[in-house]
Amino acid sequence: MDYRSHFESAIEALHAERRYRVFADLERIAGRFPTALWRHEGQAREITVWCSNDYLGMGQHPDVIGAMTATATGMGSGAGGTRNISGTSHPLVELEAELADLHGKEAALVFTSGFVSNEASISTIAKLLPDCLILSDELNHASMIEGVRKAGCRKQVFRHNDLAHLEELLKAADPARPKLVVFESVYSMDGDVAPIAEICDLAERYNAMTYIDEVHAVGMYGARGGGISERDGVADRLDVIEGTLAKAFGVLGGYIAGSRALVDAVRSYAPGFIFTTALPPALAAAATASIRHLKRSGIERAGQQRQAARTKREFASADLPVMPSDTHIVPILVGDADLCKKASDRLLEVHGIYIQPINYPTVPRGTERLRVTPTPLHDDALIDTLKAALVETWEAVGIPFASQRPVRAGRRDHAPALVMAKAGG
Ligand SMILES: *Cc1c(COP(=O)(O)O)cnc(C)c1O
């Protein structure tokens, strides 16, 4: 048995499809975000990062770094074990109280990542319900899909944000059967938003539970950063709100918030929570500092919305095929894996701009894109520089501009429509 050849041919297949992934060797510079050092072929070069999920630059906030370093100095580096064995560090107790308050829920539970929180929580909640039926949005994140898979129960996938399809499935199911609707608020590759209130209406009508992933919204939407569910005033109608501490909050970890009984049940039954070492106290304290700051301060949120809107406007004015988005996420359609990779390489090598190509399976084939995430720290001059670099790259690599593509009717049909001047936040 030639084991090695199996791994080599697996990698070869990715190369052949032009979707082998290379990660840039980067060094973020605290205080100078979005500038970073790129190490390449023995040299270090300053570049601008345009695809970070440190959406508000909180990863370099003095309060956050201060809480992290002070806590590490006082309490050491690691958590010292699983919570079952070693107890819960006090900063983690505080963090969970902060998160419960953020979402107006009775309780919250922190996991080592958002991925783990989805996988562990969805599977455990569904397993605790007898013969549960999971209804899952077709564009749900891989971590939710893993949770659904691990639940081992029956699942039905509804078309993306399609209320009529969801209702059809709910109506067809046995009224007595437990049902769990799992979906996201902000879908991070298209930047569109779920009709949360209407999904809650359906869940109430058909007696289903709701589980929402607010990973790309917490910290960024709502008066206190409680996400789209806070902005839309529907947090109290959702059974479980899941989020991350690693994106807008700039640290690491994931969580769920919900009723005391549900959170206690996940704490008590989920292997992905029980059998892994807790988040270190320094990370918990840093996350708490970040959440507290964003509960009080709206400057970062306003700055992000302003710069995202400006980025969309500037791209549209340059005939770049910016895809419609209702949020801070600005995808630009390339539509080909090879061209997408070439554009990304050229932006980095020629222009010192880092935007990771987004290819299948993260997005459907034919919708390969560059996903730009403006933050409050991407100022107007950086946006102008990016626009010029993209136009040069589009021409050099040979990617169609917006006016060179057929404009399609309808949105969200997986062959993204183009908008020329949609500049809303
Ligand atoms: C990134 C992401 C996660 C996972 O969160 P991490 O904290 O990075 O593990 C979960 N859901 C969605 C939609 C994501 O984009």
Short mmCIF file of C-alpha atoms and ligand atoms in Angstrom, two decimals:
data_model
loop_
_atom_site.label_atom_id
_atom_site.label_comp_id
_atom_site.label_asym_id
_atom_site.label_seq_id
_atom_site.Cartn_x
_atom_site.Cartn_y
_atom_site.Cartn_z
CA MET A 1 0.00 0.00 0.00
CA ASP A 2 1.47 3.29 -1.11
CA TYR A 3 -0.14 5.60 1.43
CA ARG A 4 1.75 8.68 0.33
CA SER A 5 0.39 8.59 -3.22
CA HIS A 6 -3.18 8.94 -1.93
CA PHE A 7 -2.37 12.21 -0.24
CA GLU A 8 -0.38 13.42 -3.22
CA SER A 9 -3.20 12.70 -5.64
CA ALA A 10 -5.70 14.38 -3.31
CA ILE A 11 -3.57 17.52 -3.47
CA GLU A 12 -3.05 17.12 -7.22
CA ALA A 13 -6.82 17.14 -7.73
CA LEU A 14 -7.02 20.52 -6.04
CA HIS A 15 -4.23 21.92 -8.19
CA ALA A 16 -5.96 20.63 -11.33
CA GLU A 17 -9.14 22.46 -10.32
CA ARG A 18 -7.18 25.61 -9.51
CA ARG A 19 -8.44 25.58 -5.95
CA TYR A 20 -5.36 24.53 -4.04
CA ARG A 21 -5.13 27.03 -1.21
CA VAL A 22 -2.01 28.92 -0.24
CA PHE A 23 -1.96 30.96 2.95
CA ALA A 24 0.10 34.13 2.98
CA ASP A 25 2.71 34.35 5.76
CA LEU A 26 1.49 37.49 7.53
CA GLU A 27 2.34 39.40 10.66
CA ARG A 28 -0.31 41.80 11.92
CA ILE A 29 1.01 45.00 13.44
CA ALA A 30 -0.93 46.11 16.54
CA GLY A 31 -1.70 49.82 16.26
CA ARG A 32 -1.37 49.87 12.48
CA PHE A 33 -4.24 47.66 11.33
CA PRO A 34 -4.98 46.98 8.44
CA THR A 35 -1.24 47.11 7.66
CA ALA A 36 0.64 43.84 8.02
CA LEU A 37 4.02 42.39 7.14
CA TRP A 38 4.04 39.80 4.36
CA ARG A 39 6.97 37.42 4.38
CA HIS A 40 7.73 36.01 0.98
CA GLU A 41 10.88 34.61 -0.63
CA GLY A 42 13.08 35.78 2.20
CA GLN A 43 11.73 39.32 2.29
CA ALA A 44 9.29 41.16 4.52
CA ARG A 45 7.02 43.70 2.88
CA GLU A 46 4.29 45.95 4.26
CA ILE A 47 0.91 45.23 2.74
CA THR A 48 -2.73 46.24 3.32
CA VAL A 49 -5.16 43.54 4.43
CA TRP A 50 -8.62 43.85 2.86
CA CYS A 51 -10.15 40.51 3.84
CA SER A 52 -9.89 40.41 7.61
CA ASN A 53 -12.78 39.27 9.78
CA ASP A 54 -11.38 41.44 12.56
CA TYR A 55 -14.23 43.59 11.29
CA LEU A 56 -13.87 46.52 13.64
CA GLY A 57 -10.16 46.36 14.37
CA MET A 58 -10.88 45.30 17.97
CA GLY A 59 -7.93 42.90 17.84
CA GLN A 60 -5.64 45.87 18.42
CA HIS A 61 -7.86 47.83 20.82
CA PRO A 62 -5.86 48.94 23.90
CA ASP A 63 -8.61 47.77 26.30
CA VAL A 64 -8.61 44.32 24.72
CA ILE A 65 -4.84 43.91 24.60
CA GLY A 66 -4.63 45.36 28.12
CA ALA A 67 -7.13 42.86 29.51
CA MET A 68 -5.35 40.01 27.75
CA THR A 69 -1.86 40.85 28.94
CA ALA A 70 -2.90 41.80 32.48
CA THR A 71 -4.88 38.59 32.89
CA ALA A 72 -2.10 36.43 31.46
CA THR A 73 0.37 38.12 33.79
CA GLY A 74 -1.91 37.57 36.78
CA MET A 75 -3.38 34.15 36.01
CA GLY A 76 -0.96 32.51 33.60
CA SER A 77 -1.34 31.32 30.05
CA GLY A 78 -3.59 28.28 29.92
CA ALA A 79 -6.90 27.28 31.48
CA GLY A 80 -5.34 24.24 33.09
CA GLY A 81 -7.89 21.73 31.91
CA THR A 82 -11.48 21.06 30.96
CA ARG A 83 -14.10 22.78 33.06
CA ASN A 84 -15.28 19.41 34.33
CA ILE A 85 -11.85 18.68 35.75
CA SER A 86 -10.46 22.09 36.62
CA GLY A 87 -13.49 24.28 37.24
CA THR A 88 -14.27 27.53 35.47
CA SER A 89 -11.86 30.44 35.58
CA HIS A 90 -13.49 33.59 36.93
CA PRO A 91 -12.94 35.56 33.68
CA LEU A 92 -15.00 32.91 31.89
CA VAL A 93 -17.81 33.28 34.43
CA GLU A 94 -17.80 37.02 33.76
CA LEU A 95 -17.69 36.51 30.01
CA GLU A 96 -20.73 34.24 30.04
CA ALA A 97 -22.67 36.77 32.13
CA GLU A 98 -21.67 39.50 29.66
CA LEU A 99 -22.86 37.42 26.70
CA ALA A 100 -26.19 36.50 28.32
CA ASP A 101 -26.75 40.20 28.92
CA LEU A 102 -25.69 41.12 25.37
CA HIS A 103 -28.47 38.98 23.92
CA GLY A 104 -31.01 39.41 26.71
CA LYS A 105 -30.95 35.71 27.52
CA GLU A 106 -30.92 33.86 30.84
CA ALA A 107 -27.60 32.13 30.21
CA ALA A 108 -24.66 31.72 27.84
CA LEU A 109 -22.03 29.04 27.34
CA VAL A 110 -18.56 29.60 25.85
CA PHE A 111 -16.76 27.11 23.59
CA THR A 112 -13.24 27.17 22.21
CA SER A 113 -14.45 28.39 18.82
CA GLY A 114 -17.56 29.36 16.92
CA PHE A 115 -17.13 26.23 14.84
CA VAL A 116 -17.19 24.04 17.94
CA SER A 117 -20.14 25.93 19.41
CA ASN A 118 -22.26 25.21 16.33
CA GLU A 119 -21.18 21.61 15.93
CA ALA A 120 -21.61 20.79 19.60
CA SER A 121 -24.79 22.76 20.26
CA ILE A 122 -26.85 21.89 17.19
CA SER A 123 -26.05 18.19 17.52
CA THR A 124 -26.70 18.10 21.26
CA ILE A 125 -29.94 20.09 21.15
CA ALA A 126 -31.31 17.90 18.36
CA LYS A 127 -30.24 14.68 20.09
CA LEU A 128 -32.00 15.69 23.30
CA LEU A 129 -35.27 16.09 21.42
CA PRO A 130 -37.07 12.84 20.52
CA ASP A 131 -37.05 12.21 16.75
CA CYS A 132 -36.14 15.83 15.98
CA LEU A 133 -36.51 17.20 12.45
CA ILE A 134 -33.89 19.82 11.56
CA LEU A 135 -34.73 22.44 8.94
CA SER A 136 -31.52 23.96 7.67
CA ASP A 137 -30.90 26.88 5.28
CA GLU A 138 -29.02 25.64 2.21
CA LEU A 139 -26.26 28.23 2.63
CA ASN A 140 -25.52 27.47 6.27
CA HIS A 141 -21.88 27.48 7.35
CA ALA A 142 -19.85 24.26 7.41
CA SER A 143 -19.89 24.21 11.23
CA MET A 144 -23.70 24.16 11.26
CA ILE A 145 -23.77 21.45 8.62
CA GLU A 146 -21.42 19.39 10.82
CA GLY A 147 -23.73 19.93 13.79
CA VAL A 148 -26.72 18.79 11.75
CA ARG A 149 -24.81 15.77 10.49
CA LYS A 150 -23.66 14.80 13.97
CA ALA A 151 -27.20 15.09 15.31
CA GLY A 152 -27.96 11.99 13.25
CA CYS A 153 -31.64 12.89 12.95
CA ARG A 154 -33.74 13.66 9.88
CA LYS A 155 -32.90 16.94 8.19
CA GLN A 156 -34.48 18.96 5.42
CA VAL A 157 -32.71 21.76 3.61
CA PHE A 158 -34.76 24.81 2.66
CA ARG A 159 -33.82 27.11 -0.19
CA HIS A 160 -31.78 30.06 0.98
CA ASN A 161 -33.93 32.59 2.90
CA ASP A 162 -37.00 31.12 1.19
CA LEU A 163 -39.92 31.51 3.61
CA ALA A 164 -42.41 29.77 1.34
CA HIS A 165 -40.17 26.71 1.08
CA LEU A 166 -39.56 26.66 4.82
CA GLU A 167 -43.31 26.87 5.47
CA GLU A 168 -43.98 24.08 3.00
CA LEU A 169 -41.57 21.81 4.89
CA LEU A 170 -42.91 22.82 8.31
CA LYS A 171 -46.49 22.28 7.19
CA ALA A 172 -45.73 18.83 5.79
CA ALA A 173 -44.12 17.64 9.02
CA ASP A 174 -46.01 15.90 11.81
CA PRO A 175 -47.27 18.69 14.13
CA ALA A 176 -46.27 16.63 17.16
CA ARG A 177 -42.69 16.18 15.99
CA PRO A 178 -39.99 18.43 17.54
CA LYS A 179 -38.48 20.76 14.95
CA LEU A 180 -35.37 22.90 14.96
CA VAL A 181 -34.88 25.66 12.35
CA VAL A 182 -31.16 26.51 11.93
CA PHE A 183 -30.05 29.55 9.98
CA GLU A 184 -27.72 32.55 9.98
CA SER A 185 -28.46 36.25 10.24
CA VAL A 186 -25.73 37.65 7.96
CA TYR A 187 -24.51 35.23 5.30
CA SER A 188 -20.86 36.03 5.03
CA MET A 189 -20.11 35.26 1.39
CA ASP A 190 -23.01 37.24 -0.12
CA GLY A 191 -23.59 39.71 2.70
CA ASP A 192 -27.37 39.22 2.68
CA VAL A 193 -29.58 39.02 5.76
CA ALA A 194 -32.18 36.48 6.83
CA PRO A 195 -35.81 37.54 7.38
CA ILE A 196 -35.53 36.71 11.07
CA ALA A 197 -38.93 38.00 12.21
CA GLU A 198 -40.72 36.07 9.47
CA ILE A 199 -38.79 32.89 10.28
CA CYS A 200 -39.81 33.36 13.93
CA ASP A 201 -43.45 33.81 12.81
CA LEU A 202 -43.27 30.46 11.00
CA ALA A 203 -41.50 28.77 13.89
CA GLU A 204 -44.22 29.97 16.26
CA ARG A 205 -47.02 28.94 13.91
CA TYR A 206 -45.60 25.42 13.49
CA ASN A 207 -44.19 25.10 16.98
CA ALA A 208 -40.52 24.83 15.98
CA MET A 209 -37.43 25.94 17.86
CA THR A 210 -35.06 28.50 16.30
CA TYR A 211 -31.25 28.48 16.28
CA ILE A 212 -29.48 31.44 14.68
CA ASP A 213 -25.81 31.93 13.86
CA GLU A 214 -24.99 35.63 14.33
CA VAL A 215 -21.25 35.18 13.83
CA HIS A 216 -21.02 37.89 11.14
CA ALA A 217 -23.28 40.30 13.01
CA VAL A 218 -22.37 40.33 16.70
CA GLY A 219 -20.50 43.48 17.66
CA MET A 220 -21.54 45.11 14.37
CA TYR A 221 -25.32 45.46 14.40
CA GLY A 222 -27.78 46.56 17.08
CA ALA A 223 -27.41 49.47 19.50
CA ARG A 224 -25.14 47.41 21.79
CA GLY A 225 -23.65 45.05 19.20
CA GLY A 226 -26.15 42.27 19.90
CA GLY A 227 -26.40 41.49 16.19
CA ILE A 228 -29.20 41.69 13.62
CA SER A 229 -31.58 40.14 16.16
CA GLU A 230 -31.00 43.16 18.41
CA ARG A 231 -31.26 45.61 15.51
CA ASP A 232 -34.55 44.07 14.41
CA GLY A 233 -35.88 43.70 17.96
CA VAL A 234 -36.37 39.95 17.67
CA ALA A 235 -33.72 38.53 20.03
CA ASP A 236 -36.38 37.46 22.55
CA ARG A 237 -38.14 35.40 19.87
CA LEU A 238 -35.09 33.25 19.10
CA ASP A 239 -34.44 30.16 21.20
CA VAL A 240 -30.68 30.05 20.64
CA ILE A 241 -28.32 32.80 19.48
CA GLU A 242 -24.86 31.61 18.54
CA GLY A 243 -21.88 33.86 17.97
CA THR A 244 -18.13 34.11 17.85
CA LEU A 245 -15.60 36.06 19.89
CA ALA A 246 -13.09 35.80 17.06
CA LYS A 247 -14.43 38.13 14.38
CA ALA A 248 -15.77 41.57 15.34
CA PHE A 249 -14.77 41.01 18.97
CA GLY A 250 -11.21 40.33 17.78
CA VAL A 251 -10.23 37.48 20.12
CA LEU A 252 -11.10 33.74 20.02
CA GLY A 253 -13.94 31.50 21.12
CA GLY A 254 -17.60 30.85 20.36
CA TYR A 255 -20.81 30.74 22.37
CA ILE A 256 -24.50 30.12 22.56
CA ALA A 257 -27.04 32.17 24.53
CA GLY A 258 -30.50 30.92 25.46
CA SER A 259 -32.71 29.74 28.30
CA ARG A 260 -31.09 28.49 31.48
CA ALA A 261 -32.39 24.96 30.93
CA LEU A 262 -31.20 24.70 27.33
CA VAL A 263 -27.75 26.10 28.08
CA ASP A 264 -27.41 23.83 31.12
CA ALA A 265 -28.38 20.82 29.00
CA VAL A 266 -25.76 21.60 26.35
CA ARG A 267 -23.18 22.19 29.09
CA SER A 268 -24.04 18.81 30.58
CA TYR A 269 -24.34 16.69 27.42
CA ALA A 270 -22.16 18.10 24.61
CA PRO A 271 -18.89 16.17 24.17
CA GLY A 272 -17.44 19.14 22.24
CA PHE A 273 -17.87 21.21 25.38
CA ILE A 274 -17.07 18.66 28.06
CA PHE A 275 -13.96 16.94 26.77
CA THR A 276 -11.81 19.87 25.74
CA THR A 277 -9.75 22.38 27.66
CA ALA A 278 -11.50 25.64 28.45
CA LEU A 279 -10.68 28.97 26.84
CA PRO A 280 -7.68 30.52 28.66
CA PRO A 281 -8.57 33.25 31.18
CA ALA A 282 -6.63 35.90 29.25
CA LEU A 283 -8.73 35.30 26.13
CA ALA A 284 -11.94 35.35 28.16
CA ALA A 285 -10.97 38.66 29.79
CA ALA A 286 -9.99 40.14 26.43
CA ALA A 287 -13.32 39.09 24.89
CA THR A 288 -15.24 40.60 27.82
CA ALA A 289 -13.33 43.88 27.40
CA SER A 290 -14.17 43.92 23.71
CA ILE A 291 -17.88 43.18 24.22
CA ARG A 292 -18.12 45.82 26.97
CA HIS A 293 -16.47 48.40 24.76
CA LEU A 294 -18.77 47.69 21.82
CA LYS A 295 -21.87 47.75 24.04
CA ARG A 296 -21.10 51.37 24.87
CA SER A 297 -19.40 52.61 21.70
CA GLY A 298 -21.12 52.93 18.33
CA ILE A 299 -18.22 54.72 16.63
CA GLU A 300 -16.71 51.51 15.25
CA ARG A 301 -20.06 50.28 13.90
CA ALA A 302 -20.82 53.63 12.24
CA GLY A 303 -17.33 53.80 10.76
CA GLN A 304 -17.59 50.32 9.32
CA GLN A 305 -20.97 51.03 7.70
CA ARG A 306 -19.70 54.30 6.26
CA GLN A 307 -16.54 52.77 4.78
CA ALA A 308 -18.40 49.73 3.44
CA ALA A 309 -20.95 51.97 1.71
CA ARG A 310 -18.18 54.09 0.25
CA THR A 311 -16.31 51.01 -0.97
CA LYS A 312 -19.44 49.73 -2.75
CA ARG A 313 -20.05 53.13 -4.33
CA GLU A 314 -16.46 53.49 -5.52
CA PHE A 315 -16.36 49.97 -6.98
CA ALA A 316 -19.65 50.50 -8.82
CA SER A 317 -18.42 53.81 -10.23
CA ALA A 318 -15.35 52.01 -11.60
CA ASP A 319 -17.54 49.38 -13.32
CA LEU A 320 -16.25 46.64 -11.00
CA PRO A 321 -18.79 43.79 -10.69
CA VAL A 322 -19.66 44.38 -7.05
CA MET A 323 -22.33 41.89 -5.93
CA PRO A 324 -25.46 43.09 -4.11
CA SER A 325 -24.99 43.08 -0.35
CA ASP A 326 -27.09 44.49 2.47
CA THR A 327 -24.24 44.54 4.92
CA HIS A 328 -20.58 45.40 5.53
CA ILE A 329 -19.46 42.57 3.23
CA VAL A 330 -18.45 43.61 -0.30
CA PRO A 331 -18.06 40.68 -2.70
CA ILE A 332 -16.73 41.28 -6.22
CA LEU A 333 -17.62 38.67 -8.80
CA VAL A 334 -14.82 36.97 -10.73
CA GLY A 335 -16.68 33.82 -11.75
CA ASP A 336 -13.66 31.60 -12.41
CA ALA A 337 -11.34 29.86 -9.96
CA ASP A 338 -8.17 30.37 -11.97
CA LEU A 339 -8.80 34.06 -12.63
CA CYS A 340 -9.75 34.56 -9.01
CA LYS A 341 -6.45 33.12 -7.84
CA LYS A 342 -4.53 35.12 -10.45
CA ALA A 343 -6.25 38.35 -9.40
CA SER A 344 -5.47 37.69 -5.75
CA ASP A 345 -1.82 36.89 -6.53
CA ARG A 346 -1.43 40.02 -8.63
CA LEU A 347 -3.03 42.27 -6.02
CA LEU A 348 -0.55 41.02 -3.46
CA GLU A 349 2.58 40.90 -5.59
CA VAL A 350 2.08 44.06 -7.64
CA HIS A 351 -0.06 46.21 -5.37
CA GLY A 352 0.72 45.01 -1.85
CA ILE A 353 -2.98 44.32 -1.23
CA TYR A 354 -4.11 41.10 0.38
CA ILE A 355 -7.52 39.67 -0.58
CA GLN A 356 -7.81 35.91 -0.34
CA PRO A 357 -9.63 34.31 -3.33
CA ILE A 358 -12.96 32.72 -2.42
CA ASN A 359 -13.46 29.58 -4.44
CA TYR A 360 -15.54 26.39 -4.39
CA PRO A 361 -16.62 24.80 -2.04
CA THR A 362 -16.93 27.96 0.04
CA VAL A 363 -19.09 29.41 -2.77
CA PRO A 364 -20.79 27.68 -5.76
CA ARG A 365 -18.66 27.18 -8.87
CA GLY A 366 -19.02 30.03 -11.32
CA THR A 367 -19.44 32.52 -8.47
CA GLU A 368 -15.79 32.66 -7.40
CA ARG A 369 -15.13 36.06 -5.95
CA LEU A 370 -12.95 38.42 -4.02
CA ARG A 371 -14.55 39.23 -0.70
CA VAL A 372 -13.66 42.67 0.59
CA THR A 373 -14.34 43.57 4.22
CA PRO A 374 -13.89 47.29 4.86
CA THR A 375 -13.39 48.23 8.49
CA PRO A 376 -13.51 51.63 10.20
CA LEU A 377 -9.72 51.67 9.77
CA HIS A 378 -9.80 51.40 5.98
CA ASP A 379 -9.86 55.13 5.28
CA ASP A 380 -10.93 56.88 2.10
CA ALA A 381 -7.39 56.97 0.70
CA LEU A 382 -7.04 53.20 1.16
CA ILE A 383 -10.37 52.68 -0.62
CA ASP A 384 -9.19 54.79 -3.56
CA THR A 385 -5.92 52.86 -3.73
CA LEU A 386 -7.80 49.58 -3.68
CA LYS A 387 -10.17 50.69 -6.44
CA ALA A 388 -7.27 51.63 -8.73
CA ALA A 389 -5.48 48.37 -7.98
CA LEU A 390 -8.59 46.34 -8.74
CA VAL A 391 -9.19 48.12 -12.05
CA GLU A 392 -5.56 47.51 -13.08
CA THR A 393 -5.83 43.87 -12.03
CA TRP A 394 -9.17 43.33 -13.80
CA GLU A 395 -7.59 44.61 -17.01
CA ALA A 396 -4.28 42.78 -16.62
CA VAL A 397 -5.82 39.41 -15.72
CA GLY A 398 -8.73 39.77 -18.16
CA ILE A 399 -11.75 39.61 -15.84
CA PRO A 400 -15.02 41.02 -17.21
CA PHE A 401 -16.15 44.35 -15.79
CA ALA A 402 -19.79 44.77 -14.72
CA SER A 403 -20.92 46.30 -18.03
CA GLN A 404 -19.33 43.38 -19.91
CA ARG A 405 -21.48 40.81 -18.12
CA PRO A 406 -25.11 39.95 -18.72
CA VAL A 407 -27.19 41.54 -15.99
CA ARG A 408 -29.46 38.96 -14.46
CA ALA A 409 -32.84 39.57 -12.94
CA GLY A 410 -33.60 38.50 -9.41
CA ARG A 411 -31.26 38.13 -6.50
CA ARG A 412 -29.89 35.14 -4.66
CA ASP A 413 -30.36 32.73 -7.51
CA HIS A 414 -26.77 31.57 -7.07
CA ALA A 415 -25.78 33.32 -10.25
CA PRO A 416 -25.41 36.61 -8.52
CA ALA A 417 -27.10 39.60 -10.02
CA LEU A 418 -25.01 42.68 -10.32
CA VAL A 419 -25.95 46.05 -9.04
CA MET A 420 -24.29 49.05 -10.46
CA ALA A 421 -24.87 51.58 -7.78
CA LYS A 422 -26.25 49.91 -4.72
CA ALA A 423 -24.38 51.67 -2.02
CA GLY A 424 -26.41 50.99 1.09
CA GLY A 425 -24.64 49.92 4.27
C1 LIG B 1 -16.32 31.79 11.00
C2 LIG B 1 -17.70 31.19 11.15
C3 LIG B 1 -18.00 30.32 12.19
C4 LIG B 1 -16.94 29.76 13.08
O1 LIG B 1 -16.52 30.69 14.01
P1 LIG B 1 -15.02 30.59 14.57
O2 LIG B 1 -15.09 31.30 15.86
O3 LIG B 1 -14.14 31.22 13.56
O4 LIG B 1 -14.73 29.13 14.75
C5 LIG B 1 -19.31 29.94 12.39
N1 LIG B 1 -20.30 30.36 11.58
C6 LIG B 1 -20.05 31.18 10.54
C7 LIG B 1 -21.17 31.62 9.68
C8 LIG B 1 -18.74 31.61 10.28
O5 LIG B 1 -18.49 32.37 9.23
#
